[in-house]
Coordinates of C-alpha atoms (C1' of nucleotides) in Angstrom, one line a residue:
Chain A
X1 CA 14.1 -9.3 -26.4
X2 CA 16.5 -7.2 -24.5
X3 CA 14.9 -4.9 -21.6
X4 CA 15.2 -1.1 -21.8
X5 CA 18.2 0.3 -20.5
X6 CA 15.8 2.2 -17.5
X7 CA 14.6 -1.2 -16.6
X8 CA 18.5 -2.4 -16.0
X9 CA 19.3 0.6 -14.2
X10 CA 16.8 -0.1 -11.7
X11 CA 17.3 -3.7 -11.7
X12 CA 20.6 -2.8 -11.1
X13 CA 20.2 -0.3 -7.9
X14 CA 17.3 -2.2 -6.9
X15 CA 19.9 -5.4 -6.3
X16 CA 22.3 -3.2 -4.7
X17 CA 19.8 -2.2 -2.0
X18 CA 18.5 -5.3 -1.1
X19 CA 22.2 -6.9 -0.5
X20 CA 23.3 -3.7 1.7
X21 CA 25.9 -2.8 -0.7
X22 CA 24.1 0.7 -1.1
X23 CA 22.4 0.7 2.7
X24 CA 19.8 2.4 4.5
X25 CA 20.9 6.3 4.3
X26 CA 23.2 6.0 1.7
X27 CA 23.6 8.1 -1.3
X28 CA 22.9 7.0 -4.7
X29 CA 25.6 8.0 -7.8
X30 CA 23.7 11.4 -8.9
X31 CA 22.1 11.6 -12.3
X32 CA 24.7 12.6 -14.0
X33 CA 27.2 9.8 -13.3
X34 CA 24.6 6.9 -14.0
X35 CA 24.3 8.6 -16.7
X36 CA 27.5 8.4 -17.6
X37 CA 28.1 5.2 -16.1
X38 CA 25.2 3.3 -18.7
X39 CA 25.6 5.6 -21.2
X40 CA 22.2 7.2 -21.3
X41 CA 20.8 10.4 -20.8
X42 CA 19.7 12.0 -17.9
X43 CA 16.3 11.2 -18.5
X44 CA 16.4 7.8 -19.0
X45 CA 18.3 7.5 -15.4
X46 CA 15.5 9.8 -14.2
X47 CA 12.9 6.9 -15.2
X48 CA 14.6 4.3 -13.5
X49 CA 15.3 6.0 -10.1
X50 CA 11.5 7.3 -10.4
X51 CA 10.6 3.6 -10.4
X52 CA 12.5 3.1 -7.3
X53 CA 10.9 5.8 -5.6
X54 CA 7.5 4.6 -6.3
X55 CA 8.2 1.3 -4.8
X56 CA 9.1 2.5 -1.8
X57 CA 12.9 1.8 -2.0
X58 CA 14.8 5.8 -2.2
X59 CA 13.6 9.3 -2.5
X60 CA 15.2 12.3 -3.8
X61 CA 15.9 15.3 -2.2
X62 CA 16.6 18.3 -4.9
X63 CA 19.7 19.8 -4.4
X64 CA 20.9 16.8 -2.2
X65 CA 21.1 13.5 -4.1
X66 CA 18.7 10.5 -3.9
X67 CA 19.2 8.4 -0.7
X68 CA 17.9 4.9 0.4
X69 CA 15.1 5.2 2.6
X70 CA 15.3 3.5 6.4
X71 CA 12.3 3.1 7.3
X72 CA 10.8 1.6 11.1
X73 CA 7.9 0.0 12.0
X74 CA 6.1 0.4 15.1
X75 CA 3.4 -1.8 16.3
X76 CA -0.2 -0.5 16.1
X77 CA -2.5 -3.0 17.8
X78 CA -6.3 -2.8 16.4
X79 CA -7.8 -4.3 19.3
X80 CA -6.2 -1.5 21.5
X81 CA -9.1 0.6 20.1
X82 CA -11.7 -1.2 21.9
X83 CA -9.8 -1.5 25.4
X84 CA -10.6 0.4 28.3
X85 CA -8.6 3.9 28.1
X86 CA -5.7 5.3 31.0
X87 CA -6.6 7.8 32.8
X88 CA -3.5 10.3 31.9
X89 CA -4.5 13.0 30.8
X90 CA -3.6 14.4 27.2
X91 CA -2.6 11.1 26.5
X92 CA -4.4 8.2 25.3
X93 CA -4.3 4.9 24.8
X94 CA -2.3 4.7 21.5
X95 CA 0.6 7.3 23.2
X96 CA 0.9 5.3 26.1
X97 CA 2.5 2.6 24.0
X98 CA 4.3 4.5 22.0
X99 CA 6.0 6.2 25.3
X100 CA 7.6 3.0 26.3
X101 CA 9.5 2.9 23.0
X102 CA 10.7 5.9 24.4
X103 CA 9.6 8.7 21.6
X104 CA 8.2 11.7 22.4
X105 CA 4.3 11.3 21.3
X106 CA 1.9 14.4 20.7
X107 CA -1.1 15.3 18.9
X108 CA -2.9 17.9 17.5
X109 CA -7.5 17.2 18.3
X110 CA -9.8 19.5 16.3
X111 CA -13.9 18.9 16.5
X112 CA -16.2 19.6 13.3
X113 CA -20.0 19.6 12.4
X114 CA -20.2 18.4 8.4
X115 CA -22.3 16.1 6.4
X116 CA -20.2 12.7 6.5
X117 CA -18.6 11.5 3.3
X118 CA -20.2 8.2 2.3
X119 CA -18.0 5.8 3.6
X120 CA -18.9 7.0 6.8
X121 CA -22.6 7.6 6.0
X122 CA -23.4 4.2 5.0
X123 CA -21.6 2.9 8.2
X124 CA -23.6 5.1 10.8
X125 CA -26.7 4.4 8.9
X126 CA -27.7 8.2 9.0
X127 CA -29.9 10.1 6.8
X128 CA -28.7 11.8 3.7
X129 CA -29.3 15.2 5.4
X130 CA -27.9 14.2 8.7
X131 CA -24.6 15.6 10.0
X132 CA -22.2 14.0 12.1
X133 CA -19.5 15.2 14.4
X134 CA -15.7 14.2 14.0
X135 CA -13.2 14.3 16.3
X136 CA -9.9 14.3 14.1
X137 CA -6.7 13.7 15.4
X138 CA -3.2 13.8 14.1
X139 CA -0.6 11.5 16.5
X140 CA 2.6 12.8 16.2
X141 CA 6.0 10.8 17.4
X142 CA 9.1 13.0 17.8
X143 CA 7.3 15.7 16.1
X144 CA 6.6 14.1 12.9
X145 CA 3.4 13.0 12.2
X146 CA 2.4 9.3 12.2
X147 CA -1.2 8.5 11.6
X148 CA -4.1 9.9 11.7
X149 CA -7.4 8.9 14.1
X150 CA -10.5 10.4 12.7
X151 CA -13.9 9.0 15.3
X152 CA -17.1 10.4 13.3
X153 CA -20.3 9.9 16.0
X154 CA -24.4 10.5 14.9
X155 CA -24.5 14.2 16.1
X156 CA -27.6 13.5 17.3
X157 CA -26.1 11.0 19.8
X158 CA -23.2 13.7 21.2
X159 CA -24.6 17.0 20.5
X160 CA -23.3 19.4 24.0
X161 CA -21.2 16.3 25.1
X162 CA -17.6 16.7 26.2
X163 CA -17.2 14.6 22.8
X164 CA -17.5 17.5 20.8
X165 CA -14.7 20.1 23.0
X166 CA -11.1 19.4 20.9
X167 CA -9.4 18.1 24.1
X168 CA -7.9 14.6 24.6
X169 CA -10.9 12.5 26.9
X170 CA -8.7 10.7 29.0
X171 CA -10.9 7.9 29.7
X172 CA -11.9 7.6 26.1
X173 CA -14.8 8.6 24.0
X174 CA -16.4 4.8 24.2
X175 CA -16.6 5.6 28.0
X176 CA -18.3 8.7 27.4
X177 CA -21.0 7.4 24.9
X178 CA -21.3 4.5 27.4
X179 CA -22.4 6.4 30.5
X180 CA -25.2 8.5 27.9
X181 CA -26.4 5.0 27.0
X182 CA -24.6 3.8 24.2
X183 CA -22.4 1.0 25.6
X184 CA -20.8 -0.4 22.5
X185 CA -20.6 -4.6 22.8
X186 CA -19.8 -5.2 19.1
X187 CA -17.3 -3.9 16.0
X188 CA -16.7 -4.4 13.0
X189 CA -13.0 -3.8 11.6
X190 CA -12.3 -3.3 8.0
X191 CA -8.5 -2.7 6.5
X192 CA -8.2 -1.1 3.4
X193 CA -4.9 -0.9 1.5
X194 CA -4.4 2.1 -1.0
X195 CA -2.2 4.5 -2.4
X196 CA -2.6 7.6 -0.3
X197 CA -4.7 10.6 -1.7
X198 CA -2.8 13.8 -2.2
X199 CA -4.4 15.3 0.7
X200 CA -3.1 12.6 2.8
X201 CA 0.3 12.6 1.8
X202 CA 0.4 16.4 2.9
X203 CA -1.2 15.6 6.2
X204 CA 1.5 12.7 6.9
X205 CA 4.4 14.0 5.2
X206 CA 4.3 10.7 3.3
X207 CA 6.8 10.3 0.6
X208 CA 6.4 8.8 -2.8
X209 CA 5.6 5.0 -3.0
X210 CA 4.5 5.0 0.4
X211 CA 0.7 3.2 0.7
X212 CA -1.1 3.2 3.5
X213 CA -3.8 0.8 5.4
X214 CA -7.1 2.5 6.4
X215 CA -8.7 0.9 9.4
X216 CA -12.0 1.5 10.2
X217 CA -14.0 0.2 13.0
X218 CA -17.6 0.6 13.4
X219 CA -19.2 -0.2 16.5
X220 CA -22.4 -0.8 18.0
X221 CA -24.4 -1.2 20.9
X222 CA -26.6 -3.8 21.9
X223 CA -29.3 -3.0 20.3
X224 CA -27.3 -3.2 16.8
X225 CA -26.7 0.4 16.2
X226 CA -23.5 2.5 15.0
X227 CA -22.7 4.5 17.4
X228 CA -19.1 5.4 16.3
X229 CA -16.9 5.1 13.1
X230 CA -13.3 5.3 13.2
X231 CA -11.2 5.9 9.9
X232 CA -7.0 5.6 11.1
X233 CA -5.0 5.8 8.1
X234 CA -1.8 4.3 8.7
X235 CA 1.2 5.3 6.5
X236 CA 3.2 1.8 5.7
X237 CA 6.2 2.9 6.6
X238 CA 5.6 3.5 10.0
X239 CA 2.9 0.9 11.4
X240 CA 3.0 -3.2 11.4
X241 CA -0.7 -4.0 12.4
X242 CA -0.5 -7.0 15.1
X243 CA -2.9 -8.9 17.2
X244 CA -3.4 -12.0 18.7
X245 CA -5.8 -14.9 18.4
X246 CA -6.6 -17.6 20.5
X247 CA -8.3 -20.8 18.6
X248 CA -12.3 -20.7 20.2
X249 CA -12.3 -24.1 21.4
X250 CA -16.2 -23.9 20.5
X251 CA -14.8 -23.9 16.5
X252 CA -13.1 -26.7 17.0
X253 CA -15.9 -28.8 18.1
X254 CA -18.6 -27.8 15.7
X255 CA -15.9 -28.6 12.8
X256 CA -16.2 -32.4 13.7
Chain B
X1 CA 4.6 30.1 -6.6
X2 CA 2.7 28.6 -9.0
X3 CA 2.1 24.5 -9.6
X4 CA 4.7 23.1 -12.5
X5 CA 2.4 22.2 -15.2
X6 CA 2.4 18.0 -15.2
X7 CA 0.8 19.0 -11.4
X8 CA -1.6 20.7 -12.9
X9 CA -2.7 18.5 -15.7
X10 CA -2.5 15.0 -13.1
X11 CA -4.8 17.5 -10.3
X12 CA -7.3 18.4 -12.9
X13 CA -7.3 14.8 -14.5
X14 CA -7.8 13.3 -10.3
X15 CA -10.6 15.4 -10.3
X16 CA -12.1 14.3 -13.2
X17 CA -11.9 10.6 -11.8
X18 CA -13.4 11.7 -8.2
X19 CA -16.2 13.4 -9.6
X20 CA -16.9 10.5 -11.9
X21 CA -16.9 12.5 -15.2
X22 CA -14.0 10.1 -16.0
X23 CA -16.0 7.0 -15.0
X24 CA -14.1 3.3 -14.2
X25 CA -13.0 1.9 -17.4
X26 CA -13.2 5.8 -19.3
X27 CA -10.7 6.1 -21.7
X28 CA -8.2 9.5 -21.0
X29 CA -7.5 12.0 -23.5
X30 CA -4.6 11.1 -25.8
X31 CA -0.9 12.4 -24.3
X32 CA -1.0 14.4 -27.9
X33 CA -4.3 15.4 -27.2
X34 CA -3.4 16.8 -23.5
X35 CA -0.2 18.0 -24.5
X36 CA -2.0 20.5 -27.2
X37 CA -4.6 21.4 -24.8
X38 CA -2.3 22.3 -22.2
X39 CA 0.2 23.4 -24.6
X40 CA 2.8 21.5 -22.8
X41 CA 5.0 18.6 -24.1
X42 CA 4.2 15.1 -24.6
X43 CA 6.9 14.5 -21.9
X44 CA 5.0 16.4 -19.3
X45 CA 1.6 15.0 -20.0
X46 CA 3.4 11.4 -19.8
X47 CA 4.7 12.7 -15.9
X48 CA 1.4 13.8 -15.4
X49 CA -0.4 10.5 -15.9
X50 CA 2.8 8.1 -14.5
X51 CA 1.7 10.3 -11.0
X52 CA -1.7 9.0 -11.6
X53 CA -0.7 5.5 -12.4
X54 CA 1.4 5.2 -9.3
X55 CA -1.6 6.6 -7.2
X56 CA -3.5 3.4 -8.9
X57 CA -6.1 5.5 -10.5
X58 CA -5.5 4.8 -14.4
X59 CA -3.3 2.4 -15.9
X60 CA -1.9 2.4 -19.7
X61 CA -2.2 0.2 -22.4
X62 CA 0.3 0.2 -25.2
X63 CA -1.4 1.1 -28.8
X64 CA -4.3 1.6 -26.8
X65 CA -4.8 4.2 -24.5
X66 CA -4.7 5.2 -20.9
X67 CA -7.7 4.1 -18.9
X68 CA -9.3 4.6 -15.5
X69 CA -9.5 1.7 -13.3
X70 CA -12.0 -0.4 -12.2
X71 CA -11.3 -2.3 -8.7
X72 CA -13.5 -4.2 -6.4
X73 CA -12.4 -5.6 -3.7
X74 CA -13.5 -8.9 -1.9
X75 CA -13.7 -9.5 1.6
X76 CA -10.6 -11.6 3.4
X77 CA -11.4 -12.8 6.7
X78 CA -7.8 -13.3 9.1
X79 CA -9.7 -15.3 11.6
X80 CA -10.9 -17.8 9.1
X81 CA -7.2 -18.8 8.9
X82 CA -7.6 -20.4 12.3
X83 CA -11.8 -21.9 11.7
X84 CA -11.4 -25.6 11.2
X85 CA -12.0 -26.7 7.1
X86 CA -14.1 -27.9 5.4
X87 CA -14.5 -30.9 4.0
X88 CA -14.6 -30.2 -0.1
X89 CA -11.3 -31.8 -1.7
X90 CA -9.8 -29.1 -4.0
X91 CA -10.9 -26.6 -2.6
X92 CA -10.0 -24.9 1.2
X93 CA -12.2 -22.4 3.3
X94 CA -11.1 -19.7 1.8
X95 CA -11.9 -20.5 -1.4
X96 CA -15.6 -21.7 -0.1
X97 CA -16.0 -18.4 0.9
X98 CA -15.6 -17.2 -2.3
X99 CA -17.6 -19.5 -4.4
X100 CA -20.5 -17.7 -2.6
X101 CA -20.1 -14.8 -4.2
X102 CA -20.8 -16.3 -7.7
X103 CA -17.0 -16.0 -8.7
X104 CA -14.9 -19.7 -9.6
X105 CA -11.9 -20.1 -7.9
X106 CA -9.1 -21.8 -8.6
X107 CA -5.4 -22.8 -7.1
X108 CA -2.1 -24.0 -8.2
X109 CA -0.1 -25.9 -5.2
X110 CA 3.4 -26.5 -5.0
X111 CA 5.4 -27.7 -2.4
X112 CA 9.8 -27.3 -1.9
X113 CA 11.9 -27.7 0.9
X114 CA 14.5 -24.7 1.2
X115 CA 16.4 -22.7 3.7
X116 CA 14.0 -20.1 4.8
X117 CA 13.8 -16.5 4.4
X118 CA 14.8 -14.6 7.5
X119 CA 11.3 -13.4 8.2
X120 CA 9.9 -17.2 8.6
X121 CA 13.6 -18.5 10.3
X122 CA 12.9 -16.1 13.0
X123 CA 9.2 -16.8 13.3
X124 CA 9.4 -20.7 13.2
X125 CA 12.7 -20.3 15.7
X126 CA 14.5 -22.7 13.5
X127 CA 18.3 -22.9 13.4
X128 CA 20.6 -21.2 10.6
X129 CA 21.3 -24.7 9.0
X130 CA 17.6 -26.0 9.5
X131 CA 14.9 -26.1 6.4
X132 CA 11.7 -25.7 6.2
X133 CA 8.8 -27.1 3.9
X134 CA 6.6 -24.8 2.6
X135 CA 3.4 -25.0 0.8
X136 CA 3.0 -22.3 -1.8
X137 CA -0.3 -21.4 -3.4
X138 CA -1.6 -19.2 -6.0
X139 CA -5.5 -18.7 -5.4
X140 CA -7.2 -17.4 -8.4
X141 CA -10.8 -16.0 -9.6
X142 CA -12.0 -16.4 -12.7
X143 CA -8.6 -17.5 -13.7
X144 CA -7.1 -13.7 -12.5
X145 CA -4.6 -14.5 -9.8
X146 CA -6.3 -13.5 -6.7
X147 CA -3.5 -13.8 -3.9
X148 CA -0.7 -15.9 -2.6
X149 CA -0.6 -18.2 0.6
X150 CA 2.9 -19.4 1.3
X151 CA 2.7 -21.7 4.4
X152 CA 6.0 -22.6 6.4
X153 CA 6.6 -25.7 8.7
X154 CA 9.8 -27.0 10.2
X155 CA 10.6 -29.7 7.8
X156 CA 11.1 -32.0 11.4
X157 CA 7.8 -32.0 12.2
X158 CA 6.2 -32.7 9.3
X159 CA 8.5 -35.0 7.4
X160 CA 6.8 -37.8 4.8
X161 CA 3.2 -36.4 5.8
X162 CA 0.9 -35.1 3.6
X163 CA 1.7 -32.0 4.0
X164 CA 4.9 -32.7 1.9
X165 CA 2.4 -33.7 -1.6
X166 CA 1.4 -30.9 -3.5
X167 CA -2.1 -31.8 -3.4
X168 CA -5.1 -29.4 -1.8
X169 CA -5.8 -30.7 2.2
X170 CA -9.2 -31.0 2.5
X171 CA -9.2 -30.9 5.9
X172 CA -6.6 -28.6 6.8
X173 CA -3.0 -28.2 7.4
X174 CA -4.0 -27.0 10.7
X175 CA -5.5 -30.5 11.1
X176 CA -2.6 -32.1 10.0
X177 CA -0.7 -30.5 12.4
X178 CA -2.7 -31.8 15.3
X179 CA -3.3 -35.1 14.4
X180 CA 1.0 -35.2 14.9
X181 CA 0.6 -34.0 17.9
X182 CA 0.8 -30.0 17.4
X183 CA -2.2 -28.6 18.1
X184 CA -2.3 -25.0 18.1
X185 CA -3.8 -23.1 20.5
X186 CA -2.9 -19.3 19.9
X187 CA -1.4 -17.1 16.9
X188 CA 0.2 -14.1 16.3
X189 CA -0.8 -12.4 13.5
X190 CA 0.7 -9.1 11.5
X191 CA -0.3 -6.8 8.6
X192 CA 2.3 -5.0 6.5
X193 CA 2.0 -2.8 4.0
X194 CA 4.2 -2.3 1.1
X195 CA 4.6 -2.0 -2.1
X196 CA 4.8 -5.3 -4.1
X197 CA 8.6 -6.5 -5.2
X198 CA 9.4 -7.1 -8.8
X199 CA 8.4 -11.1 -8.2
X200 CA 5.1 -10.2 -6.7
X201 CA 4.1 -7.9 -9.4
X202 CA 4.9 -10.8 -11.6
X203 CA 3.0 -13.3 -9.8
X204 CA 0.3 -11.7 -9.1
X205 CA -0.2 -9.6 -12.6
X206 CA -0.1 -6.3 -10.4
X207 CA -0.9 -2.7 -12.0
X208 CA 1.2 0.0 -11.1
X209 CA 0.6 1.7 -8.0
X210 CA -0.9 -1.3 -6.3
X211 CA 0.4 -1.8 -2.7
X212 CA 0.2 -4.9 -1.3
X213 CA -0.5 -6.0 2.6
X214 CA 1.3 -9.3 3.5
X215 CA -0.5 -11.2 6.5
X216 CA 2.0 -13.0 8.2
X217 CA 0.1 -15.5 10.8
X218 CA 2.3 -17.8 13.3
X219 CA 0.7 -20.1 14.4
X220 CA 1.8 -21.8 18.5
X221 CA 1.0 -24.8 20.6
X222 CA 0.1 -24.8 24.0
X223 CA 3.7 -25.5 25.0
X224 CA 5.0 -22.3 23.1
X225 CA 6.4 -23.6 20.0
X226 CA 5.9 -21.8 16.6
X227 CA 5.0 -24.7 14.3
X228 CA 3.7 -23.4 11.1
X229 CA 4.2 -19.2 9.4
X230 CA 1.7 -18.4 6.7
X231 CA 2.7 -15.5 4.5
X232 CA -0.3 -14.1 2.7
X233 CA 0.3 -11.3 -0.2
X234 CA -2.9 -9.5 -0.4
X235 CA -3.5 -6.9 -3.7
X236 CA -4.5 -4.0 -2.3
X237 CA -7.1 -3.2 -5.0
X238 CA -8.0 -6.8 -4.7
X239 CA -9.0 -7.2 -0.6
X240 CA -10.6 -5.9 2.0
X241 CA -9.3 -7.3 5.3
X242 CA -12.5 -7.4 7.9
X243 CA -13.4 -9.2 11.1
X244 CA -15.7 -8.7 13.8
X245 CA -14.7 -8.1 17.8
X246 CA -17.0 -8.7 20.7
X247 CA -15.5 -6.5 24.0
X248 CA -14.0 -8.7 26.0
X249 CA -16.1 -7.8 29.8
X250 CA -13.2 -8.5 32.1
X251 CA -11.1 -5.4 30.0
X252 CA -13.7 -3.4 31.0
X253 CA -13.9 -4.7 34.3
X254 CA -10.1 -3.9 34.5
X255 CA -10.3 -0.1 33.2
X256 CA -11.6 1.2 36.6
Chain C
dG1 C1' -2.2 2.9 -42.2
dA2 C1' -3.2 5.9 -38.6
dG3 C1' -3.0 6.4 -33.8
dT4 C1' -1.5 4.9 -29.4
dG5 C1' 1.8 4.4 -25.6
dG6 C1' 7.0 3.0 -24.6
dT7 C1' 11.6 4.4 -25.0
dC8 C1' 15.2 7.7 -25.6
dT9 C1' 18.2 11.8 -26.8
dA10 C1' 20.6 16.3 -26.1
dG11 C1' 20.0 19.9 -24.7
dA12 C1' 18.0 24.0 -21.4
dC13 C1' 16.9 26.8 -17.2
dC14 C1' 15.6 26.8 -12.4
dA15 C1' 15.6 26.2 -7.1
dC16 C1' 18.0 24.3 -3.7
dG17 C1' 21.7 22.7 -0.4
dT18 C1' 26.5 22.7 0.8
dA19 C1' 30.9 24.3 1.2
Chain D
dA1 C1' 30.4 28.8 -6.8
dC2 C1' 29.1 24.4 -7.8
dG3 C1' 26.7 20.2 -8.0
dT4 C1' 22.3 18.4 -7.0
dG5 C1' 17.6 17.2 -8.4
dG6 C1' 13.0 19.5 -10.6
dT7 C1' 11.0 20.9 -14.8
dC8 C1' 10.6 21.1 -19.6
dT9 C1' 11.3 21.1 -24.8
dA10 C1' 11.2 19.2 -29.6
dG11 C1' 12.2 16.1 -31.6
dA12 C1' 13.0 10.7 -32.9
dC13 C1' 12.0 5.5 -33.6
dC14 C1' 9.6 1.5 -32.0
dA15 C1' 5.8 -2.0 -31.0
dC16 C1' 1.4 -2.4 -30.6
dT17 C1' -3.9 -2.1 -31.5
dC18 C1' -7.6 -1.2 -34.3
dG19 C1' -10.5 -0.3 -38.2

DNA sequence: GAGTGGTCTAGACCACGTA
DNA sequence: ACGTGGTCTAGACCACTCG
């Protein structure tokens, strides 16, 4: 009938944070003193701030106390990938937004030869033995890192190509495969929503109860084959994915 | 130096899952059974697997066991939002699409008129002391809850129509809208990712360690006015969000 | 009835951060 | 030095499922 006394404490805290009587940065009572507080042990406070911290809402810092988390979003703007890149060097696209918010951007570009996992397999249609190239990026604002751009290409397609030296392209790596032939005119975007794997949290410093959005975008050229595969993971806590429609007037007709 | 031992136990136990020697639907060793094979408390096994559960990869069953999940996901297109309807009563484009794939949908409707949440007030530009109607649905497969569509309009606008019955709209809200005179003719549209609040878990019969992505679409008309906000909670274990993008020829006109 | 996970206790020792 | 969270133990009782 009654709920377990972990389940109020959270219910409790969990009220608190949403009205701003314990706001963004502020410190939680410490263990103990819930403890004390509901009269329970330590460990049964220890459940109910562990449910917190998977759902996003505080993490704990040992030897600090357990804070609420302020998190800000930043716009990340799918159709971006497509666009035509700037021409400033060691900077792409995605950074030149993020400059106008005024944080520092940087990013770290490495190149390897493997045999694709199958997500990306399927997606470039290549054979079981085939290998691929990625380019994988880590964007970084302010020094800490906030998503990750991994473009995987048929190695076939870019093998001595400028695509496969680890430096920033600033005109883009669709320009590139499009003056060797393989003008993309088409992609498909997919969002996947997950909890992120363990290597993932390392790679983004993610913290407990943080998901993230995987988008990738396939695109092809004229002729209707992959030519590129793009995986972005997206930590939730940092990225709002936005874009824009405008109703296709065609639609409208046909719907008569 | 060395791992804490409910790492250990929840690294080799991921493993297990990855590699498929605990398939989808496996049962997991007892936590008295892991606990004597690691030689570690039941405690430590039971942090071992509440990592795993709030990574979404098992999920426990009281008298029962602990078991790997199973999740498919079914594709949610954002555009469709904005396609005209079509004309089956009971049942909306969205759930159309569905049917197709062999599964049989269903919806609860329900319609209130309430002082929005600050989210939709700021999207639909209404006043502080304004309300708004809003449409909430519950779409469900095979009688699972599938996901939520809350749509918002400024009660003004569309005061004693049909949008105000409970009742499914064949045609479309969208179509509604127009035949008043409010047409839209562009949207904004944003993805967030989060995990799920106590409610949505409810609602939506959520596992632990599923995120969520909300879809928030506003839709305009041509003279600039927001005029409807759909909030869309998608499960993440449930959805996959995809659509398709043609390059626009002018951007690459542009990028010289 | 036997086995499972859910809840909870009252301790313990440790690494860490701050003063 | 002290308080914090991180790890862990060895029990306990309960509600639940299943054969």
């Amino acid at each position: 009938m009654s709920a377990p006394h972990h389940r109020r404490i959270s219910d409790d805290l969990r009220s608190a944070i949403a009205d701003r009587s314990l706001g963004p940065g502020a410190r939680l009572p410490s263990e103990s003193e819930l403890g004390q507080k509901y009269g329970v042990s330590r460990t049964t406070v220890r459940l109910a701030i562990a449910t917190l911290s998977n759902e996003g809402l505080v993490s704990s810092e040992s030897g600090r106390g357990t804070f609420v988390r302020d998190r800000r979003q930043l716009v990340y703007r799918p159709q971006e990938e497509f666009r035509p890149q700037p021409a400033s060097p060691e900077m792409d696209r995605f950074m030149a937004a993020r400059v106008e918010e005024g944080r520092s951007p940087s990013q770290t570009i490495d190149v390897a030869i493997l045999t694709p996992p199958e997500e990306v397999r399927s997606r470039l249609q290549v054979a079981e033995d085939e290998t691929v190239v990625v380019r994988r990026r880590i964007r970084s604002l302010d020094g800490e890192p906030w998503n990750t751009n991994d473009s995987y290409f048929p190695r076939k397609l870019v093998e001595g190509s400028e695509i496969m030296t680890p430096v920033d392209i600033a005109r883009g790596a669709n320009q590139v495969l499009a003056e060797m032939g393989h003008r993309q005119i088409r992609a498909l975007d997919e969002v996947y929503v997950r909890m992120p794997r363990p290597e993932e949290t390392h790679r983004l410093k993610l913290g407990p109860g943080t998901p993230v959005a995987v988008h990738v975008a396939t695109g092809f050229t004229e002729a209707g084959d992959p030519v590129r595969c793009v995986i972005n993971v997206l930590p939730g806590d940092r990225h709002v994915i936005a874009w824009e429609r405008l109703r296709p007037e065609d639609a409208t007709e046909q719907s008569q």
